[in-house]
Amino acid sequence: MGFAKEIKKWYFIFLAIWTLVADVPFLFMFFTSIKTQSELLEGNTWQIPKQPTVGNYSTVIHGSFFNYLKNSVIAVSISVILILIISSMAAYVFARMKFSLNNILYSLIIAGMAIPIHVTLIPIYVLTNKIKLYDTIFALIGPYVALSLPMSIFILTEFMREIPIELEEAAKIDGCSMFRLYSDILLPLSRPALITVGIYNGTYLWNEFVFALVLTSSPDKRTLPLGIWDFQARYGSDIPAIMAFLTLSLLPMLIAYILGQDKIIKGMMAGAVKG
């Protein structure tokens, strides 16, 4: 009993230390965001602000922040919705329908996870120009969806394979069509995996930089990761304003993660555990 208590004590000590280490970057970002540029440069970098100010947040909010936020919300929300629809349909096919090319097609799609995104930049740039979508928010949606599908299909397929097929067999006896099997049985039961895919891709696309940089050029078409340029000059940067910008950019994804973290864990575990 004493040994178990000792292990439990050290376990909580480890968790406390790990939590502190994980929170340090966020605390640094927040404390820096409420400093002035002069206080940051003249004082200790890790020092708590002596005279906190919200001037940096005012500067960010009265700039183009909400335009960048709008562009990010449009690009990410449309992309995530399309990813969920396409990947769930494909996962249903690979998990339940038996045909000769099932394993081959599934393997080819999963192999897409190994393709570096930088290899696709030039072809996507050329294609985007040809179809007249360059420098629009919609130019980002195609690459976002295409490059997110392999991982999404993998997670959903493995999850759906664990759902007892007897449920669908009983529905077939009652005359349920293939589409209703997918929409009324598989989708509701796959909710943890769908939330996992949505949060995973939403977080990644929210911070995506390379395609936003290559496929847009006008300031009014930029997404949040590109908005930091507003606070960079030729010979210096307004670090506190950048930290305020990053803090505000973090909030939507942080709230979404807090609300869905239990579903992420359940979805990952359900897709990984067999039997």
Short mmCIF file of C-alpha atoms in Angstrom, two decimals:
data_model
loop_
_atom_site.label_atom_id
_atom_site.label_comp_id
_atom_site.label_asym_id
_atom_site.label_seq_id
_atom_site.Cartn_x
_atom_site.Cartn_y
_atom_site.Cartn_z
CA MET A 1 0.00 0.00 0.00
CA GLY A 2 2.81 2.38 0.92
CA PHE A 3 4.61 1.64 -2.37
CA ALA A 4 1.42 2.38 -4.36
CA LYS A 5 0.99 5.72 -2.58
CA GLU A 6 4.60 6.62 -3.32
CA ILE A 7 4.15 5.81 -7.01
CA LYS A 8 0.95 7.87 -7.09
CA LYS A 9 2.71 10.82 -5.44
CA TRP A 10 5.56 10.81 -7.97
CA TYR A 11 3.03 10.38 -10.77
CA PHE A 12 1.26 13.60 -9.78
CA ILE A 13 4.58 15.39 -9.33
CA PHE A 14 5.55 14.36 -12.87
CA LEU A 15 2.19 15.57 -14.23
CA ALA A 16 2.59 18.91 -12.44
CA ILE A 17 6.08 19.41 -13.87
CA TRP A 18 4.95 18.38 -17.35
CA THR A 19 1.97 20.75 -17.18
CA LEU A 20 4.28 23.59 -16.17
CA VAL A 21 6.68 22.83 -19.03
CA ALA A 22 3.80 22.65 -21.53
CA ASP A 23 2.30 25.94 -20.30
CA VAL A 24 5.53 27.97 -20.26
CA PRO A 25 5.38 28.93 -24.00
CA PHE A 26 1.79 30.13 -23.63
CA LEU A 27 2.58 32.11 -20.49
CA PHE A 28 5.59 33.66 -22.22
CA MET A 29 3.45 34.60 -25.21
CA PHE A 30 0.74 36.17 -23.05
CA PHE A 31 3.08 38.08 -20.73
CA THR A 32 5.06 39.40 -23.69
CA SER A 33 1.84 40.52 -25.37
CA ILE A 34 1.01 42.86 -22.46
CA LYS A 35 4.45 44.49 -22.43
CA THR A 36 5.58 47.53 -24.35
CA GLN A 37 8.36 47.18 -26.92
CA SER A 38 10.72 49.24 -24.75
CA GLU A 39 10.05 47.16 -21.63
CA LEU A 40 10.71 43.97 -23.57
CA LEU A 41 14.01 45.22 -24.98
CA GLU A 42 15.27 46.90 -21.82
CA GLY A 43 14.18 44.37 -19.18
CA ASN A 44 14.46 40.66 -18.55
CA THR A 45 12.74 38.66 -21.27
CA TRP A 46 11.06 36.35 -18.73
CA GLN A 47 10.10 39.10 -16.30
CA ILE A 48 6.43 39.60 -15.49
CA PRO A 49 5.26 42.97 -16.92
CA LYS A 50 5.66 45.84 -14.47
CA GLN A 51 3.01 47.96 -16.19
CA PRO A 52 0.72 45.64 -18.18
CA THR A 53 -0.91 47.21 -21.20
CA VAL A 54 -3.60 46.12 -23.64
CA GLY A 55 -2.32 48.54 -26.26
CA ASN A 56 -0.90 45.70 -28.36
CA TYR A 57 -4.30 44.00 -28.49
CA SER A 58 -5.89 47.30 -29.48
CA THR A 59 -3.32 47.68 -32.28
CA VAL A 60 -4.03 44.16 -33.54
CA ILE A 61 -7.81 44.46 -33.37
CA HIS A 62 -7.89 47.85 -35.11
CA GLY A 63 -5.68 46.50 -37.88
CA SER A 64 -6.60 43.76 -40.35
CA PHE A 65 -6.95 40.97 -37.78
CA PHE A 66 -10.65 40.37 -38.34
CA ASN A 67 -10.17 40.21 -42.10
CA TYR A 68 -7.48 37.55 -41.64
CA LEU A 69 -9.73 35.77 -39.15
CA LYS A 70 -12.62 35.79 -41.64
CA ASN A 71 -10.40 34.36 -44.40
CA SER A 72 -9.09 31.62 -42.10
CA VAL A 73 -12.58 30.71 -40.90
CA ILE A 74 -13.89 30.47 -44.49
CA ALA A 75 -10.97 28.40 -45.78
CA VAL A 76 -10.75 26.08 -42.78
CA SER A 77 -14.48 25.53 -42.21
CA ILE A 78 -15.24 24.70 -45.86
CA SER A 79 -12.16 22.46 -46.07
CA VAL A 80 -12.99 20.56 -42.87
CA ILE A 81 -16.61 20.02 -43.94
CA LEU A 82 -15.48 18.65 -47.33
CA ILE A 83 -12.82 16.49 -45.66
CA LEU A 84 -15.39 14.96 -43.30
CA ILE A 85 -17.90 14.25 -46.09
CA ILE A 86 -15.42 12.79 -48.58
CA SER A 87 -13.31 10.83 -46.10
CA SER A 88 -16.33 9.33 -44.30
CA MET A 89 -17.82 8.14 -47.60
CA ALA A 90 -14.50 6.68 -48.72
CA ALA A 91 -13.97 5.06 -45.32
CA TYR A 92 -17.40 3.42 -45.52
CA VAL A 93 -16.49 1.92 -48.89
CA PHE A 94 -13.13 0.59 -47.69
CA ALA A 95 -14.49 -0.68 -44.37
CA ARG A 96 -17.65 -2.40 -45.58
CA MET A 97 -17.66 -3.01 -49.34
CA LYS A 98 -15.72 -5.99 -50.64
CA PHE A 99 -14.31 -5.67 -54.16
CA SER A 100 -11.09 -6.75 -55.88
CA LEU A 101 -9.31 -3.37 -55.76
CA ASN A 102 -10.29 -2.52 -52.18
CA ASN A 103 -6.89 -3.15 -50.55
CA ILE A 104 -4.93 -1.75 -53.50
CA LEU A 105 -6.86 1.55 -53.60
CA TYR A 106 -6.77 1.86 -49.82
CA SER A 107 -2.99 1.32 -49.80
CA LEU A 108 -2.50 3.92 -52.54
CA ILE A 109 -4.50 6.50 -50.60
CA ILE A 110 -2.64 5.78 -47.36
CA ALA A 111 0.66 6.09 -49.26
CA GLY A 112 -0.31 9.70 -49.88
CA MET A 113 0.64 10.46 -46.27
CA ALA A 114 4.28 9.98 -47.28
CA ILE A 115 4.23 12.68 -49.99
CA PRO A 116 5.92 15.92 -48.84
CA ILE A 117 3.67 18.91 -49.45
CA HIS A 118 6.58 20.91 -50.90
CA VAL A 119 6.73 18.51 -53.85
CA THR A 120 3.21 19.59 -54.82
CA LEU A 121 3.71 23.36 -54.58
CA ILE A 122 4.72 24.07 -58.20
CA PRO A 123 2.07 21.86 -59.87
CA ILE A 124 -0.65 23.27 -57.60
CA TYR A 125 0.51 26.83 -58.26
CA VAL A 126 0.42 26.28 -62.04
CA LEU A 127 -2.99 24.59 -61.89
CA THR A 128 -4.43 27.33 -59.67
CA ASN A 129 -3.31 29.97 -62.15
CA LYS A 130 -4.82 28.10 -65.08
CA ILE A 131 -8.24 27.76 -63.46
CA LYS A 132 -8.20 31.46 -62.42
CA LEU A 133 -8.34 30.83 -58.68
CA TYR A 134 -4.97 32.33 -57.81
CA ASP A 135 -5.09 34.97 -55.04
CA THR A 136 -8.50 33.86 -53.79
CA ILE A 137 -9.50 32.11 -50.58
CA PHE A 138 -10.93 29.26 -52.66
CA ALA A 139 -7.48 28.51 -54.06
CA LEU A 140 -6.57 27.10 -50.65
CA ILE A 141 -9.51 24.73 -50.28
CA GLY A 142 -8.47 22.20 -52.97
CA PRO A 143 -4.94 21.59 -51.62
CA TYR A 144 -6.19 21.63 -48.02
CA VAL A 145 -8.76 18.93 -48.73
CA ALA A 146 -6.58 16.77 -51.00
CA LEU A 147 -3.59 16.65 -48.65
CA SER A 148 -5.75 15.97 -45.58
CA LEU A 149 -7.70 13.05 -47.04
CA PRO A 150 -5.14 10.20 -46.60
CA MET A 151 -4.87 10.56 -42.81
CA SER A 152 -8.59 11.24 -42.45
CA ILE A 153 -9.58 8.18 -44.49
CA PHE A 154 -7.14 6.05 -42.49
CA ILE A 155 -8.58 7.11 -39.11
CA LEU A 156 -12.21 6.70 -40.18
CA THR A 157 -11.68 3.39 -41.99
CA GLU A 158 -9.97 1.79 -38.99
CA PHE A 159 -12.71 3.09 -36.72
CA MET A 160 -15.56 1.84 -38.91
CA ARG A 161 -13.99 -1.60 -39.16
CA GLU A 162 -14.42 -1.94 -35.39
CA ILE A 163 -18.16 -1.25 -35.51
CA PRO A 164 -20.09 -4.58 -35.27
CA ILE A 165 -21.41 -5.49 -38.70
CA GLU A 166 -24.44 -7.18 -37.10
CA LEU A 167 -26.03 -3.75 -36.69
CA GLU A 168 -25.99 -3.22 -40.45
CA GLU A 169 -27.16 -6.76 -41.18
CA ALA A 170 -30.21 -6.21 -38.96
CA ALA A 171 -30.91 -2.92 -40.77
CA LYS A 172 -30.62 -4.63 -44.16
CA ILE A 173 -33.26 -7.15 -43.13
CA ASP A 174 -35.56 -4.20 -42.39
CA GLY A 175 -34.96 -2.89 -45.93
CA CYS A 176 -32.41 -0.17 -45.16
CA SER A 177 -30.60 1.13 -48.26
CA MET A 178 -26.80 1.45 -48.56
CA PHE A 179 -26.94 5.21 -48.14
CA ARG A 180 -29.11 4.96 -45.03
CA LEU A 181 -26.73 2.38 -43.59
CA TYR A 182 -24.02 4.97 -44.02
CA SER A 183 -25.96 8.04 -42.87
CA ASP A 184 -28.16 6.56 -40.11
CA ILE A 185 -25.90 3.87 -38.61
CA LEU A 186 -22.21 4.28 -39.47
CA LEU A 187 -22.02 8.08 -39.19
CA PRO A 188 -23.66 8.41 -35.75
CA LEU A 189 -21.54 5.54 -34.39
CA SER A 190 -18.41 7.14 -35.90
CA ARG A 191 -18.94 10.45 -34.15
CA PRO A 192 -15.80 10.22 -31.95
CA ALA A 193 -13.64 9.54 -35.01
CA LEU A 194 -15.32 12.32 -37.00
CA ILE A 195 -14.62 14.79 -34.20
CA THR A 196 -11.03 13.55 -34.07
CA VAL A 197 -10.62 14.12 -37.80
CA GLY A 198 -12.30 17.52 -37.62
CA ILE A 199 -10.17 18.82 -34.73
CA TYR A 200 -6.95 17.31 -36.13
CA ASN A 201 -7.39 18.85 -39.58
CA GLY A 202 -8.86 22.09 -38.28
CA THR A 203 -5.85 22.68 -36.04
CA TYR A 204 -3.39 21.88 -38.82
CA LEU A 205 -5.13 24.01 -41.47
CA TRP A 206 -5.62 26.90 -39.05
CA ASN A 207 -1.83 27.19 -38.79
CA GLU A 208 -1.04 26.31 -42.42
CA PHE A 209 1.47 28.74 -43.93
CA VAL A 210 3.08 27.42 -47.12
CA PHE A 211 0.04 27.17 -49.41
CA ALA A 212 -1.39 30.44 -48.09
CA LEU A 213 1.93 32.09 -48.94
CA VAL A 214 2.22 30.58 -52.43
CA LEU A 215 -1.40 30.80 -53.56
CA THR A 216 -2.30 34.28 -52.30
CA SER A 217 -0.57 37.63 -52.77
CA SER A 218 -3.03 40.41 -51.85
CA PRO A 219 -3.05 41.54 -48.19
CA ASP A 220 -6.86 41.26 -48.05
CA LYS A 221 -6.66 37.57 -49.05
CA ARG A 222 -4.17 36.58 -46.36
CA THR A 223 -5.02 34.13 -43.60
CA LEU A 224 -3.96 34.46 -39.96
CA PRO A 225 -0.50 32.84 -40.28
CA LEU A 226 0.42 35.48 -42.88
CA GLY A 227 -0.98 38.36 -40.85
CA ILE A 228 2.14 38.49 -38.69
CA TRP A 229 3.82 40.34 -41.57
CA ASP A 230 1.91 43.46 -40.54
CA PHE A 231 4.18 43.78 -37.50
CA GLN A 232 7.49 43.13 -39.22
CA ALA A 233 9.62 45.95 -40.57
CA ARG A 234 12.83 45.84 -42.59
CA TYR A 235 15.12 46.21 -39.60
CA GLY A 236 12.99 44.97 -36.73
CA SER A 237 9.71 43.56 -35.49
CA ASP A 238 7.10 44.63 -32.97
CA ILE A 239 7.41 41.51 -30.82
CA PRO A 240 4.70 42.37 -28.24
CA ALA A 241 2.19 43.06 -31.04
CA ILE A 242 3.13 39.78 -32.73
CA MET A 243 2.57 37.94 -29.44
CA ALA A 244 -0.82 39.64 -29.04
CA PHE A 245 -1.70 38.60 -32.60
CA LEU A 246 -0.67 35.00 -31.87
CA THR A 247 -2.63 34.94 -28.61
CA LEU A 248 -5.82 36.06 -30.35
CA SER A 249 -5.19 33.60 -33.21
CA LEU A 250 -4.80 30.76 -30.73
CA LEU A 251 -8.09 31.28 -28.91
CA PRO A 252 -10.53 29.71 -31.46
CA MET A 253 -8.52 26.49 -31.78
CA LEU A 254 -7.85 26.35 -28.05
CA ILE A 255 -11.56 26.59 -27.29
CA ALA A 256 -12.38 23.94 -29.91
CA TYR A 257 -9.73 21.60 -28.48
CA ILE A 258 -10.92 22.06 -24.89
CA LEU A 259 -14.49 21.25 -25.91
CA GLY A 260 -13.49 18.21 -27.98
CA GLN A 261 -10.44 16.75 -26.24
CA ASP A 262 -12.33 13.82 -24.69
CA LYS A 263 -13.71 12.91 -28.11
CA ILE A 264 -10.21 13.06 -29.61
CA ILE A 265 -8.89 10.59 -27.03
CA LYS A 266 -11.89 8.27 -27.45
CA GLY A 267 -11.63 8.40 -31.25
CA MET A 268 -7.91 7.63 -31.29
CA MET A 269 -8.26 4.79 -28.77
CA ALA A 270 -11.28 3.28 -30.50
CA GLY A 271 -9.43 3.26 -33.82
CA ALA A 272 -6.31 1.72 -32.34
CA VAL A 273 -7.68 -1.02 -30.05
CA LYS A 274 -8.74 -4.26 -31.73
CA GLY A 275 -11.43 -6.61 -30.49
#
